[in-house]
Coordinates of C-alpha atoms in Angstrom, one line a residue:
M1 CA -78.3 -20.0 23.1
A2 CA -76.5 -17.1 21.3
S3 CA -78.5 -14.6 19.3
P4 CA -78.0 -14.5 15.5
L5 CA -76.6 -11.0 16.1
Y6 CA -73.7 -12.5 18.0
F7 CA -72.8 -14.8 15.2
T8 CA -73.0 -12.1 12.7
T9 CA -70.7 -10.0 14.7
L10 CA -68.3 -12.8 15.3
V11 CA -68.1 -13.7 11.5
L12 CA -67.6 -10.0 10.7
S13 CA -64.7 -9.8 13.3
Y14 CA -62.9 -12.8 11.7
V15 CA -63.4 -11.4 8.2
L16 CA -61.9 -8.0 9.3
I17 CA -58.9 -9.8 11.0
A18 CA -58.3 -11.8 7.6
V19 CA -58.4 -8.6 5.7
V20 CA -56.0 -6.8 8.1
V21 CA -53.6 -9.8 7.9
A22 CA -53.8 -9.8 4.2
I23 CA -53.0 -6.1 3.8
V24 CA -50.4 -5.4 6.3
P25 CA -47.8 -7.5 4.6
A26 CA -48.8 -5.8 1.4
L27 CA -48.4 -2.3 2.9
G28 CA -45.0 -3.4 4.4
T29 CA -43.8 -4.6 0.9
G30 CA -45.0 -1.4 -0.7
S31 CA -43.2 0.7 2.0
T32 CA -40.1 -1.5 1.4
R33 CA -40.3 -0.9 -2.4
L34 CA -40.9 2.7 -1.9
T35 CA -37.8 2.9 0.4
T36 CA -35.8 1.0 -2.2
T37 CA -36.9 2.9 -5.1
S38 CA -36.3 6.2 -3.2
S39 CA -32.8 5.1 -2.3
L40 CA -31.9 4.1 -5.9
E41 CA -33.3 7.5 -7.0
M42 CA -31.1 9.2 -4.5
E43 CA -28.2 7.4 -5.7
A44 CA -28.7 8.4 -9.2
E45 CA -29.3 11.9 -8.1
A46 CA -26.1 11.9 -6.2
L47 CA -24.2 10.6 -9.4
L48 CA -25.8 13.4 -11.4
H49 CA -24.8 16.1 -8.9
T50 CA -21.0 15.3 -9.2
G51 CA -21.2 16.4 -12.8
W52 CA -19.2 13.5 -14.0
W53 CA -21.9 11.7 -15.9
R54 CA -23.8 14.4 -17.7
W55 CA -23.2 12.9 -21.1
D56 CA -24.3 9.4 -19.8
A57 CA -27.5 10.8 -18.3
N58 CA -28.5 12.2 -21.6
H59 CA -28.3 8.8 -23.2
S60 CA -29.6 6.4 -20.6
L61 CA -32.0 6.9 -17.7
K62 CA -30.7 3.9 -15.9
H63 CA -27.6 5.1 -13.9
C64 CA -26.4 1.4 -13.6
E65 CA -25.6 1.6 -17.4
W66 CA -23.4 4.8 -17.2
Q67 CA -19.7 4.5 -17.9
G68 CA -17.7 3.4 -14.8
I69 CA -20.7 2.5 -12.8
S70 CA -21.5 -1.1 -11.7
C71 CA -24.5 -2.0 -9.6
N72 CA -25.6 -5.2 -7.7
E73 CA -28.9 -7.0 -8.4
A74 CA -30.9 -4.5 -6.3
G75 CA -29.7 -1.7 -8.4
R76 CA -27.4 -0.2 -5.8
V77 CA -24.0 1.3 -7.0
T78 CA -21.1 -1.0 -5.9
R79 CA -18.3 0.3 -8.2
I80 CA -17.4 3.8 -9.3
D81 CA -14.3 4.0 -11.8
R82 CA -13.4 7.4 -13.2
T83 CA -9.7 6.6 -13.8
W84 CA -7.9 9.0 -16.2
F85 CA -11.1 11.2 -16.9
T86 CA -9.4 14.6 -16.6
L87 CA -11.5 15.2 -13.5
N88 CA -10.7 18.4 -11.6
G89 CA -11.8 20.3 -8.7
S90 CA -12.6 18.9 -5.2
I91 CA -14.2 15.4 -4.7
P92 CA -18.0 15.8 -4.5
P93 CA -19.4 15.0 -1.1
Q94 CA -22.2 13.0 -2.8
I95 CA -19.6 10.2 -3.3
G96 CA -20.0 9.3 0.4
A97 CA -23.8 8.6 -0.1
F98 CA -23.3 5.0 -1.4
S99 CA -23.6 2.5 1.2
S100 CA -23.2 -0.5 -0.9
L101 CA -20.0 0.9 -2.7
K102 CA -17.2 -1.6 -2.7
Y103 CA -14.7 -0.1 -5.3
L104 CA -14.0 3.5 -5.7
I105 CA -11.3 4.4 -8.1
L106 CA -10.5 7.9 -9.1
S107 CA -6.8 7.8 -9.9
L108 CA -5.0 9.7 -12.6
N109 CA -7.0 12.9 -12.6
S110 CA -6.3 16.4 -11.4
L111 CA -8.6 16.3 -8.3
T112 CA -7.7 18.9 -5.6
G113 CA -8.8 19.6 -2.0
S114 CA -8.9 17.0 0.8
I115 CA -10.3 13.5 1.4
P116 CA -13.8 13.9 2.6
L117 CA -14.1 13.0 6.4
G118 CA -17.6 11.4 5.7
W119 CA -15.9 8.6 3.7
G120 CA -15.3 6.8 7.1
N121 CA -19.0 5.6 6.6
L122 CA -18.4 3.6 3.4
N123 CA -18.2 0.4 5.4
S124 CA -18.6 -1.9 2.4
L125 CA -15.6 -0.5 0.6
K126 CA -12.9 -2.9 -0.3
L127 CA -10.7 -0.8 -2.7
L128 CA -10.0 2.9 -2.5
D129 CA -7.6 4.3 -5.2
L130 CA -7.0 8.1 -5.3
S131 CA -3.5 7.9 -6.6
H132 CA -1.9 10.4 -8.9
N133 CA -4.2 13.5 -8.2
Q134 CA -3.3 16.7 -6.4
L135 CA -5.0 16.1 -3.2
T136 CA -3.9 18.0 -0.2
G137 CA -4.6 18.0 3.5
P138 CA -4.2 15.1 6.0
I139 CA -5.4 11.5 5.8
P140 CA -8.6 11.4 7.7
S141 CA -8.5 9.3 10.7
T142 CA -12.1 8.1 9.9
L143 CA -10.5 6.0 7.0
G144 CA -9.6 3.5 9.9
N145 CA -13.4 2.6 10.1
L146 CA -13.1 1.0 6.7
T147 CA -12.4 -2.4 8.1
N148 CA -13.3 -4.3 4.8
L149 CA -10.6 -2.5 2.7
K150 CA -8.1 -4.6 1.0
L151 CA -6.3 -1.9 -1.0
L152 CA -5.7 1.8 -0.2
D153 CA -3.7 3.7 -2.8
L154 CA -3.3 7.4 -2.0
S155 CA 0.2 7.6 -3.8
G156 CA 1.2 10.5 -5.9
N157 CA -0.6 13.4 -4.3
Q158 CA 0.3 16.3 -2.0
I159 CA -1.1 15.0 1.2
T160 CA 0.4 16.2 4.5
G161 CA 0.3 15.5 8.2
P162 CA 1.0 12.1 9.9
I163 CA -0.1 8.7 9.0
P164 CA -3.2 8.1 11.4
S165 CA -2.7 5.5 13.9
T166 CA -6.2 4.3 13.1
L167 CA -5.0 2.9 9.8
G168 CA -3.9 -0.2 12.0
N169 CA -7.4 -1.1 12.2
L170 CA -7.6 -2.1 8.5
T171 CA -6.5 -5.6 9.3
N172 CA -7.7 -6.9 5.9
L173 CA -5.4 -4.7 3.8
K174 CA -3.2 -6.4 1.3
L175 CA -1.8 -3.2 -0.3
L176 CA -1.1 0.2 1.4
D177 CA 0.6 2.7 -0.8
L178 CA 1.1 6.3 0.6
S179 CA 4.2 7.0 -1.4
G180 CA 4.9 10.4 -3.3
N181 CA 3.2 12.7 -0.8
Q182 CA 4.4 15.0 1.9
I183 CA 3.6 13.0 4.9
T184 CA 5.5 13.8 8.1
S185 CA 6.0 12.4 11.7
P186 CA 7.2 8.8 12.4
I187 CA 5.4 5.6 11.1
P188 CA 2.8 4.5 13.7
S189 CA 3.6 1.3 15.4
T190 CA -0.1 0.2 14.9
L191 CA 0.8 -0.5 11.2
G192 CA 2.3 -3.7 12.6
S193 CA -1.2 -5.0 13.0
L194 CA -1.7 -5.2 9.3
T195 CA -0.5 -8.7 9.1
N196 CA -2.3 -9.4 5.8
L197 CA -0.1 -6.8 3.9
N198 CA 1.7 -7.9 0.8
L199 CA 2.9 -4.3 -0.2
L200 CA 3.7 -1.4 2.1
D201 CA 5.2 1.7 0.3
L202 CA 5.8 4.9 2.1
S203 CA 8.6 6.1 0.0
D204 CA 9.2 9.7 -1.1
N205 CA 7.7 11.4 1.9
Q206 CA 9.1 13.5 4.8
I207 CA 8.6 10.7 7.4
T208 CA 10.8 11.1 10.5
G209 CA 11.6 8.8 13.5
H210 CA 12.7 5.2 13.6
V211 CA 11.5 2.3 11.8
P212 CA 8.9 0.6 14.2
S213 CA 10.0 -2.9 15.4
T214 CA 6.3 -3.8 14.9
L215 CA 6.8 -4.0 11.1
G216 CA 8.4 -7.3 11.8
N217 CA 5.0 -8.8 12.4
L218 CA 4.1 -8.2 8.6
T219 CA 5.2 -11.6 7.6
N220 CA 3.2 -11.7 4.5
L221 CA 5.1 -8.6 3.0
N222 CA 6.6 -9.0 -0.5
L223 CA 7.6 -5.4 -0.8
L224 CA 8.7 -2.9 1.9
N225 CA 9.8 0.5 0.6
L226 CA 10.6 3.3 3.1
S227 CA 13.1 5.1 0.9
R228 CA 13.6 8.7 0.3
N229 CA 12.4 9.9 3.8
Q230 CA 14.2 11.3 6.8
I231 CA 14.1 8.2 8.9
T232 CA 16.8 7.9 11.6
G233 CA 17.9 5.3 14.1
P234 CA 18.9 1.8 13.5
T235 CA 17.5 -0.9 11.3
P236 CA 15.3 -3.2 13.5
S237 CA 16.4 -6.7 13.8
T238 CA 12.8 -7.8 13.6
L239 CA 12.8 -7.2 9.9
G240 CA 14.6 -10.4 9.6
K241 CA 11.2 -12.2 10.3
L242 CA 9.9 -11.0 6.9
T243 CA 10.9 -14.1 5.2
N244 CA 8.5 -13.6 2.2
L245 CA 10.0 -10.4 1.3
K246 CA 11.4 -9.9 -2.2
D247 CA 12.2 -6.2 -2.2
L248 CA 13.5 -4.2 0.8
D249 CA 14.4 -0.5 0.1
L250 CA 15.5 1.7 3.0
S251 CA 17.6 3.9 0.8
F252 CA 18.0 7.7 1.0
N253 CA 17.4 8.0 4.7
Q254 CA 19.6 8.8 7.7
I255 CA 19.5 5.2 9.2
T256 CA 22.5 4.6 11.5
R257 CA 24.5 1.7 13.1
A258 CA 25.3 -1.7 11.7
I259 CA 23.3 -3.9 9.2
P260 CA 21.5 -6.4 11.4
R261 CA 22.8 -9.9 10.7
E262 CA 19.1 -11.1 10.8
I263 CA 18.7 -9.5 7.3
G264 CA 20.5 -12.7 6.1
N265 CA 17.2 -14.7 7.0
L266 CA 15.3 -13.0 4.1
K267 CA 16.0 -15.9 1.6
N268 CA 13.4 -14.8 -0.7
L269 CA 14.9 -11.4 -1.2
S270 CA 15.8 -10.4 -4.7
D271 CA 16.5 -6.7 -4.2
L272 CA 18.1 -5.1 -1.0
N273 CA 18.8 -1.4 -1.2
L274 CA 20.2 0.3 1.9
S275 CA 22.3 2.9 0.0
K276 CA 22.6 6.6 1.0
N277 CA 22.2 6.1 4.8
K278 CA 24.7 6.5 7.6
L279 CA 25.2 2.8 8.2
N280 CA 28.5 1.7 9.9
G281 CA 30.3 -1.4 11.0
L282 CA 31.0 -4.5 8.8
V283 CA 29.1 -5.9 5.9
P284 CA 27.6 -9.0 7.7
S285 CA 28.6 -12.3 6.3
S286 CA 25.0 -13.5 6.8
L287 CA 24.2 -11.7 3.5
A288 CA 25.6 -14.6 1.7
N289 CA 22.5 -16.6 2.8
L290 CA 20.5 -14.4 0.3
S291 CA 20.7 -17.0 -2.4
R292 CA 18.1 -15.4 -4.5
L293 CA 19.5 -11.9 -4.4
S294 CA 19.9 -10.1 -7.8
Y295 CA 21.0 -6.7 -6.6
L296 CA 22.6 -5.4 -3.4
F297 CA 23.0 -1.8 -2.9
L298 CA 25.1 -0.7 0.2
D299 CA 26.8 2.3 -1.5
S300 CA 27.3 5.8 0.2
N301 CA 27.3 4.6 3.8
H302 CA 30.1 4.5 6.4
L303 CA 30.7 0.6 6.2
E304 CA 34.1 -0.3 7.1
G305 CA 36.5 -3.4 7.5
P306 CA 37.3 -6.1 4.9
L307 CA 34.6 -7.5 2.7
P308 CA 33.6 -11.1 3.8
S309 CA 34.4 -13.7 1.4
Q310 CA 31.1 -15.5 2.0
I311 CA 29.3 -12.7 -0.1
G312 CA 30.9 -14.7 -3.1
N313 CA 28.6 -17.5 -2.5
C314 CA 25.8 -15.8 -4.3
S315 CA 24.4 -17.7 -7.3
V316 CA 22.2 -15.1 -9.1
L317 CA 23.7 -11.8 -8.1
E318 CA 23.8 -9.3 -10.9
G319 CA 24.9 -6.2 -9.2
L320 CA 27.0 -5.5 -6.0
Y321 CA 27.3 -1.8 -5.3
L322 CA 29.7 -0.8 -2.4
S323 CA 31.0 2.5 -3.5
N324 CA 31.6 5.5 -1.1
N325 CA 32.3 3.5 2.0
H326 CA 35.3 2.9 4.3
I327 CA 35.9 -0.6 3.1
H328 CA 39.6 -1.6 3.2
G329 CA 41.9 -4.6 2.4
S330 CA 41.9 -6.7 -0.7
I331 CA 38.7 -7.9 -2.7
P332 CA 38.1 -11.6 -1.8
F333 CA 38.6 -13.8 -5.0
E334 CA 35.0 -15.2 -4.3
V335 CA 33.6 -11.7 -4.5
L336 CA 35.3 -11.1 -7.8
T337 CA 33.9 -14.2 -9.4
C338 CA 30.3 -13.4 -8.4
P339 CA 28.5 -10.3 -9.6
Y340 CA 28.1 -9.0 -13.2
I341 CA 28.4 -5.5 -12.0
L342 CA 30.8 -4.7 -9.1
D343 CA 31.1 -1.2 -7.9
I344 CA 33.8 -0.8 -5.1
S345 CA 34.9 2.7 -6.1
H346 CA 35.8 5.2 -3.6
N347 CA 36.9 2.9 -0.9
F348 CA 40.4 1.8 0.6
I349 CA 40.8 -1.3 -1.4
E350 CA 44.3 -2.6 -1.7
G351 CA 45.9 -5.2 -4.0
E352 CA 45.4 -6.1 -7.7
I353 CA 42.8 -8.0 -9.7
P354 CA 44.1 -11.6 -10.1
Q355 CA 45.5 -12.2 -13.6
Q356 CA 43.3 -15.1 -14.3
L357 CA 40.2 -12.9 -14.0
I358 CA 41.3 -10.1 -16.4
T359 CA 39.7 -11.9 -19.4
I360 CA 36.6 -12.5 -17.5
F361 CA 36.3 -8.9 -16.5
T362 CA 36.8 -7.6 -20.1
S363 CA 34.2 -10.0 -21.7
T364 CA 31.6 -10.5 -19.0
F365 CA 31.9 -7.9 -16.1
W366 CA 31.9 -4.3 -15.3
I367 CA 34.3 -3.4 -12.5
L368 CA 34.8 0.1 -10.9
A369 CA 37.6 0.0 -8.3
T370 CA 39.0 3.5 -7.8
T371 CA 40.7 3.6 -4.5
I372 CA 40.7 6.9 -2.6

């Protein structure tokens, strides 16, 4: 038979275990609370260190109540919006400390310096808008880590260097705008992986090389603007697969060869601008398939031959610009009856405007037909 001391020891052991079991979760919760509180304090401190919220800090101790700041239920910063706040100087590195940040908008300021490399750790980011500042330096390749991004707008800065191929990792992107910078080198073919893109604007840069054929994979595109660069080579026929495209602008480049007939597949196109290039060959009759086209700019190229009468099949065309080419022959009657603005000046056009159209031109249309 066990002694009373044994039973006493056994009871005390169970009591001790029960106490430990009760205390450990409480200690864990306290540790979690301490960690969470510490993290929130660090986020508030990081915001203060930027110097952008001094006024707010003097009027509220809760950083989630400061102007341009949004937080989740746990109190973590999810949105920073300092649009048009006359911010200047370089971007504070503290901005990279917000692990729950989803929206970062610093557009329309006077920020200088480069985009911090550490921003590649902002894995929750869905929107990054740094447009219309004075940022310099290259686009960090680490931005390719932000695979939740849906909008990336770096337009209107002074960014240099190439487009990182790692941006092809951002497969959730719907908008990519790098226009109005000083970006050089060819367009990386990896951008063809961004199949959710609705808008791709790389205009007003110093981009060289050919248009990659992989851009034909971007079948959700509504707008493709590569204008005002130094792009050479032919227009890839794969662009004819972009059947959701409404605006295609390749103007002010050095693009050569003929206009691909596949462009006629873009039946949702409302604006097509291929002007100020080195295109040659005939104007393809397949352009007559663009039944929703409002404006067609083919001026200042080396296009030749007679105009196809099929272009006159258009129903909503408001402007047809063909000046400064090598087009010859007479103007098809169907073409004359189609656009509201027809510019065929500085070509080798022959013949006369049909008499029955004179009244229409004087009352409804503008026509420029200088032949040189």
